[in-house]
C-alpha atoms as a PDB file:
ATOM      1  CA  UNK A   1      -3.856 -37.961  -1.472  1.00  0.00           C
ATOM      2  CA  UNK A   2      -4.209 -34.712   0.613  1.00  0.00           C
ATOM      3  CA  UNK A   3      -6.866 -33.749  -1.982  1.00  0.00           C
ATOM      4  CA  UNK A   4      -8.998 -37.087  -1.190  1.00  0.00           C
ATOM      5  CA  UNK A   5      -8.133 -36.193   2.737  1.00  0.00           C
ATOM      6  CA  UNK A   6      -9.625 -32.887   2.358  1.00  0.00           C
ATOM      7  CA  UNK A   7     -12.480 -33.631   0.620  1.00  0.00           C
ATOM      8  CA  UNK A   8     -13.068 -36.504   3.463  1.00  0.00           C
ATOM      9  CA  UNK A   9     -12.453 -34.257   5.954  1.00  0.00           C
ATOM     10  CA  UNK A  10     -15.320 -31.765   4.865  1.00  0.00           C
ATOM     11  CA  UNK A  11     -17.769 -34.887   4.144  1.00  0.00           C
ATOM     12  CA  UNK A  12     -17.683 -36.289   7.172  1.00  0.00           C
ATOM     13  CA  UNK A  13     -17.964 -33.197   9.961  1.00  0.00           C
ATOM     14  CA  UNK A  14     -14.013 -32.311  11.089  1.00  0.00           C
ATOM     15  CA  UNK A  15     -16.570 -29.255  10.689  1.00  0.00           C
ATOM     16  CA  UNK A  16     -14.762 -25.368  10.786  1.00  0.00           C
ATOM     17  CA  UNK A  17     -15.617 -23.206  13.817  1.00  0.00           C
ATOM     18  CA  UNK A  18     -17.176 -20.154  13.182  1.00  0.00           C
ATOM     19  CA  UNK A  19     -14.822 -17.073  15.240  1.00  0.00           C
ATOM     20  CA  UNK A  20     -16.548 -13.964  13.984  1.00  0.00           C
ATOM     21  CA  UNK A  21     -17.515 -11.491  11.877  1.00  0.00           C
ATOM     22  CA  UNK A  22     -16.176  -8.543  11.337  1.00  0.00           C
ATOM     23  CA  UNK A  23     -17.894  -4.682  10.530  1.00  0.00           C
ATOM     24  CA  UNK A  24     -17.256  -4.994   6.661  1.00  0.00           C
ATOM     25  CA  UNK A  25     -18.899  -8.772   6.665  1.00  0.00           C
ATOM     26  CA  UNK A  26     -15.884 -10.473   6.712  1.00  0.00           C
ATOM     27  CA  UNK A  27     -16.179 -14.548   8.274  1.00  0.00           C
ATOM     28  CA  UNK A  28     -13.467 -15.814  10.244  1.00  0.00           C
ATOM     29  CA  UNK A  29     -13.068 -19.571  11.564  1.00  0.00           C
ATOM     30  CA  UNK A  30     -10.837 -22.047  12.986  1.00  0.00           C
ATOM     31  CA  UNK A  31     -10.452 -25.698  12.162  1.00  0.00           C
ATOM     32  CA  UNK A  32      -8.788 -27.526  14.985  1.00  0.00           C
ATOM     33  CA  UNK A  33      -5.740 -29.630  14.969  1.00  0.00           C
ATOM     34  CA  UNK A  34      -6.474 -32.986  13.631  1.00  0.00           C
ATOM     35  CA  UNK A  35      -5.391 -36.923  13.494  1.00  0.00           C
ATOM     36  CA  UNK A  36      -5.607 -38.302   9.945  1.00  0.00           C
ATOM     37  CA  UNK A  37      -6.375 -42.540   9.773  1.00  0.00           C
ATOM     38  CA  UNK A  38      -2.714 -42.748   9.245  1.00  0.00           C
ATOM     39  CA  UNK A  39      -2.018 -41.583  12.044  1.00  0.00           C
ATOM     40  CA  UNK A  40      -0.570 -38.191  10.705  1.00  0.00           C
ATOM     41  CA  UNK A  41      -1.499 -34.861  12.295  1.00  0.00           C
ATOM     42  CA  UNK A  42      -3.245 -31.971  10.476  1.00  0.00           C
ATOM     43  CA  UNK A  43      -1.966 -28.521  12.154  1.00  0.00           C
ATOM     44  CA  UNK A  44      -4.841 -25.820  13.459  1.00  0.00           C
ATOM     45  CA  UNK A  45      -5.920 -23.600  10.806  1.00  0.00           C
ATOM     46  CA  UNK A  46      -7.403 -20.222  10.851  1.00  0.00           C
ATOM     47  CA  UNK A  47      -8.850 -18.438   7.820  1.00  0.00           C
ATOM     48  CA  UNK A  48     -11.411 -15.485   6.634  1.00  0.00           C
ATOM     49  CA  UNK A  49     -13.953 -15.670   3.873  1.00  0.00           C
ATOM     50  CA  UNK A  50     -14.112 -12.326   2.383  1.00  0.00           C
ATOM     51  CA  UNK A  51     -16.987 -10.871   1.441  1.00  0.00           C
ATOM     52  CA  UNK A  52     -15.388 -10.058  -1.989  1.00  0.00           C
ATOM     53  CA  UNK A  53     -14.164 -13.638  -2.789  1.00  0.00           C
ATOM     54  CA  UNK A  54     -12.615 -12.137  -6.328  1.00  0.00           C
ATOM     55  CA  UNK A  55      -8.640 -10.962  -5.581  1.00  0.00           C
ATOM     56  CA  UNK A  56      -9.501  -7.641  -8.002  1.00  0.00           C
ATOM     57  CA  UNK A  57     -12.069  -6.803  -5.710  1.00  0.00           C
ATOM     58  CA  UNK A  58      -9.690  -6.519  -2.648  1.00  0.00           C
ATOM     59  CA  UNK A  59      -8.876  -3.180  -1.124  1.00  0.00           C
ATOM     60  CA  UNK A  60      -6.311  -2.593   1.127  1.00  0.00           C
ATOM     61  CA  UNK A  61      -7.426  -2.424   4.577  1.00  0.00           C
ATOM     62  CA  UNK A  62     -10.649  -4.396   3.922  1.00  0.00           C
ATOM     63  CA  UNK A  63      -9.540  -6.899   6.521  1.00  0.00           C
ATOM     64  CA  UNK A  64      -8.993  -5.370  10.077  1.00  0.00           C
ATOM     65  CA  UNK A  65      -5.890  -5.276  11.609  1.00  0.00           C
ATOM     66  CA  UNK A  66      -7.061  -6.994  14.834  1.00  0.00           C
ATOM     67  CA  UNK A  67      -8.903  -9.987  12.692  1.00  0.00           C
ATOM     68  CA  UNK A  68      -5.273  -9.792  10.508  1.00  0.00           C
ATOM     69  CA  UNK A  69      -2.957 -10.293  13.948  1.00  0.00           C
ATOM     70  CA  UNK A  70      -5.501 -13.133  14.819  1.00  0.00           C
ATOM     71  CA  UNK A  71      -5.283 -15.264  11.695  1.00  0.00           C
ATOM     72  CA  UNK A  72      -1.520 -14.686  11.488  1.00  0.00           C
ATOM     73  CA  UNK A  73      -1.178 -16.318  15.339  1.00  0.00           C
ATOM     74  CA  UNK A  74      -0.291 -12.966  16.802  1.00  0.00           C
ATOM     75  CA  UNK A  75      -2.893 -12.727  19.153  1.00  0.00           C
ATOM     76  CA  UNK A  76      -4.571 -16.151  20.615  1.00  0.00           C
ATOM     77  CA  UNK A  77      -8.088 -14.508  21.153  1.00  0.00           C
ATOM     78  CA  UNK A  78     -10.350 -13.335  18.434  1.00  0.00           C
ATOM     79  CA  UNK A  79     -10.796  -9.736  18.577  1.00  0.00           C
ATOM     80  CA  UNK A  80     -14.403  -8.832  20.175  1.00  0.00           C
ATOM     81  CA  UNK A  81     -16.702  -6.118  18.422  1.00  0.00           C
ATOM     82  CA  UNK A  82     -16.537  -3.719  20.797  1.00  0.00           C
ATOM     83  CA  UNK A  83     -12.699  -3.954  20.229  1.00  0.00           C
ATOM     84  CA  UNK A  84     -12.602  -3.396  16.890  1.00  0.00           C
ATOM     85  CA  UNK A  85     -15.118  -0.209  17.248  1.00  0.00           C
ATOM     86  CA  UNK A  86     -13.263   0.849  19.770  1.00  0.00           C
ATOM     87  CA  UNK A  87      -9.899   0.782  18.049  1.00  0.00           C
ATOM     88  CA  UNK A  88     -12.209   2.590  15.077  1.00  0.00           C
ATOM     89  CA  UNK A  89     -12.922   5.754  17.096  1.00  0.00           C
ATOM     90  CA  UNK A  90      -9.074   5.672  18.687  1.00  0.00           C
ATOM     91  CA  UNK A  91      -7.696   5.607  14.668  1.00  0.00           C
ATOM     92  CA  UNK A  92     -10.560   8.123  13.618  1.00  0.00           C
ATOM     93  CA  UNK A  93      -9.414  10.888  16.578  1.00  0.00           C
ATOM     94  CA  UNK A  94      -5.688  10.336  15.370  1.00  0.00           C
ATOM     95  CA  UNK A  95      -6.569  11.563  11.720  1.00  0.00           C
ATOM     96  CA  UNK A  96      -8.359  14.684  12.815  1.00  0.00           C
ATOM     97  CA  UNK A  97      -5.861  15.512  15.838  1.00  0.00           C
ATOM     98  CA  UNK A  98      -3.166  14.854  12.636  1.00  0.00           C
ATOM     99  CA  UNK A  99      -5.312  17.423  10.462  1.00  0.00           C
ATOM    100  CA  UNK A 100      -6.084  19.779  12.915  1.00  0.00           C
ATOM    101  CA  UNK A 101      -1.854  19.929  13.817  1.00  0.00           C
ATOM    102  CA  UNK A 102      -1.385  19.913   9.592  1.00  0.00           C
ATOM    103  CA  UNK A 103      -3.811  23.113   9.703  1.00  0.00           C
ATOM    104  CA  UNK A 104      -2.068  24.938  12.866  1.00  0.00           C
ATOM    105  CA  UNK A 105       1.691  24.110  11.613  1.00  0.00           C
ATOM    106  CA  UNK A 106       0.375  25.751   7.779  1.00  0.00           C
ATOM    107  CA  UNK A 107      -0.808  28.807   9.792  1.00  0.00           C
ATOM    108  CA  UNK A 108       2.255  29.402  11.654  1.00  0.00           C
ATOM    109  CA  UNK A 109       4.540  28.899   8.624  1.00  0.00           C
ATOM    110  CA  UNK A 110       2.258  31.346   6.478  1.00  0.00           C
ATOM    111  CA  UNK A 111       2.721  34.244   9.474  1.00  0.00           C
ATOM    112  CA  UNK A 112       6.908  33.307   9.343  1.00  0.00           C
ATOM    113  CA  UNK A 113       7.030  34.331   5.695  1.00  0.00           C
ATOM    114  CA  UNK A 114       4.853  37.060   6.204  1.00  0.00           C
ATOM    115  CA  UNK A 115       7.492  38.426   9.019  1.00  0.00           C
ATOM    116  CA  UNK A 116      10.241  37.523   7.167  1.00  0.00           C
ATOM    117  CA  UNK A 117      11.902  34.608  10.072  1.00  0.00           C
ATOM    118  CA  UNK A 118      11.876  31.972   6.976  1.00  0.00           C
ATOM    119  CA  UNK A 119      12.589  32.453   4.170  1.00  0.00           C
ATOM    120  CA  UNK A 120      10.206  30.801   0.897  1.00  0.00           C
ATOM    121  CA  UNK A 121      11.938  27.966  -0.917  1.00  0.00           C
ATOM    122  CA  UNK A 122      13.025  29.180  -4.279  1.00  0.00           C
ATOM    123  CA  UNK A 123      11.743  28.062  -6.943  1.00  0.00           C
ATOM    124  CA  UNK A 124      13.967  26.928  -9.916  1.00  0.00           C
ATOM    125  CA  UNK A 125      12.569  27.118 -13.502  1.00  0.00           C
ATOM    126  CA  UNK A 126      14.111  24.822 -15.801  1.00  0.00           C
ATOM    127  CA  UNK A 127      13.990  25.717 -19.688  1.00  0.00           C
ATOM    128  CA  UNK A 128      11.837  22.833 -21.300  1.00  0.00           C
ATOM    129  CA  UNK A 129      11.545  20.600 -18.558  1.00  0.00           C
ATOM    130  CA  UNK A 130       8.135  18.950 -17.658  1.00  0.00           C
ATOM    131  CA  UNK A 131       7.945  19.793 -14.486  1.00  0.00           C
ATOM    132  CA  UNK A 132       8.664  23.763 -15.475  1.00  0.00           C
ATOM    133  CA  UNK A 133       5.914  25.910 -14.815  1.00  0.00           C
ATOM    134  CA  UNK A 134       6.313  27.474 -18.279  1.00  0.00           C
ATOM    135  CA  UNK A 135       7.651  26.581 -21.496  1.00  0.00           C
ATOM    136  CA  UNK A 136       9.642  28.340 -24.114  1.00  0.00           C
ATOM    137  CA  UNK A 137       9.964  28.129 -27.588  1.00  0.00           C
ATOM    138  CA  UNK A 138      12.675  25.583 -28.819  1.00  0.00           C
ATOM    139  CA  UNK A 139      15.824  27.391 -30.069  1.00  0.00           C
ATOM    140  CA  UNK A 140      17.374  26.293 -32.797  1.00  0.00           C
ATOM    141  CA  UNK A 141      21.211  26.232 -33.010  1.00  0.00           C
ATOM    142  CA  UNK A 142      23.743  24.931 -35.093  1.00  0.00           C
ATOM    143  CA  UNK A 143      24.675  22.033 -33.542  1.00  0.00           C
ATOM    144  CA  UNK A 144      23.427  18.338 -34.567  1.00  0.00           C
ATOM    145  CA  UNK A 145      20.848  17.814 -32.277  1.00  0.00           C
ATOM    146  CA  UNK A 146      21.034  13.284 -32.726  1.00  0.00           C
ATOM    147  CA  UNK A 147      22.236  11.680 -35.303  1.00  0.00           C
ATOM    148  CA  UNK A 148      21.417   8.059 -33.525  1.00  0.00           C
ATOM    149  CA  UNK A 149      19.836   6.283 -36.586  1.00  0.00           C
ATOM    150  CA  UNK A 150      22.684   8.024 -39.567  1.00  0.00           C
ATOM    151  CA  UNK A 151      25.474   7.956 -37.752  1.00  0.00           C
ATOM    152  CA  UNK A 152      28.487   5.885 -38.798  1.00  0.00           C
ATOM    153  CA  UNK A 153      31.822   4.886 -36.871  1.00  0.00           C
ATOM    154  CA  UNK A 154      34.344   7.164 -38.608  1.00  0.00           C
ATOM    155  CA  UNK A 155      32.576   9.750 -40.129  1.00  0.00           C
ATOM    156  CA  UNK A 156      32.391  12.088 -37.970  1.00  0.00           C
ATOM    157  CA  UNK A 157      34.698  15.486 -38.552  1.00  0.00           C
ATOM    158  CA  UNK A 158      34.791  18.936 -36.541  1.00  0.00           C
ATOM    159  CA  UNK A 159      33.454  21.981 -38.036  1.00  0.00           C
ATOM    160  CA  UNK A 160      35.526  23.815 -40.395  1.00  0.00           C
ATOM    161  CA  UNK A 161      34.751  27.482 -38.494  1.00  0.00           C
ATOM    162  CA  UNK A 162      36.769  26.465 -35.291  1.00  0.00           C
ATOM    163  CA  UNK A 163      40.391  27.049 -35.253  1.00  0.00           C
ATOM    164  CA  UNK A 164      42.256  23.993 -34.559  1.00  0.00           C
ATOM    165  CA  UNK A 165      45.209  24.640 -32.030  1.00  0.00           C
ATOM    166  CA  UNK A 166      48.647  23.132 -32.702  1.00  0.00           C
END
């Protein structure tokens, strides 16, 4: 029946109401709370129509967190556009005050190894292991390396060069 409701609803003008837009072309609206002929009420709705309706063509961040705090109810007013640039500019300044404070704290840590007040980290190398910055050759030994697909429960016997102890 809610189906039938809806498709009422849209036919005969409980129309949406259109919010905004935001700066990647993003429509937001509100549908007020409403009565149904029963005499059961409908709860205030507020949704976006992206501008890339497919889910795989979603990016994170294509929604802006001021539009995102408005449809979730965490702010009552829609977000203006000179908000949302402004909020822009503020979030641009952070990343290059964070990259020019990246650059300056690289600098001094270069000219502390150079005087010797820290010393570098020291760097392991592990025989054979993918993240080793060089490989060796495999060496063989005389050991079973696997025997996972022959083995059988029983079988197994030391090697006859090791002295056993008594």
């Amino acid at each position: 029946m809610s189906k039938i409701g809806a498709l009422l609803r849209r036919t005969f003008g409980i129309a949406k109401q259109h919010m905004g837009t935001d700066t990647f072309g993003n429509k937001y609206y509100y549908i007020p709370e409403q009565k149904t002929w029963t005499g059961r009420t409908i709860r205030a709705k507020r949704l976006v129509e992206p501008v890339n309706a497919k889910e795989y063509e979603y990016q994170e961040g294509s929604i802006p967190s001021e539009w995102d705090a408005w449809i979730r109810g965490r702010r009552k007013i829609p977000p203006t556009i000179e908000e949302l640039l402004k909020n822009e500019r503020y979030r641009e300044q952070v990343k290059f005050r964070a990259k020019e404070v990246e650059e300056k704290e690289m600098l001094i840590q270069a000219n502390e190894y150079e005087e010797g007040l820290v010393a570098r980290p020291a760097q392991t190398q592990i025989k054979g292991h993918a993240s080793a910055p060089h490989y060796r050759e495999e060496q063989l030994s005389a050991e079973p390396s696997s025997t996972a697909n022959t083995f059988q429960p029983g079988s197994w016997t030391p090697p006859k060069d090791q002295s056993t102890k008594a």
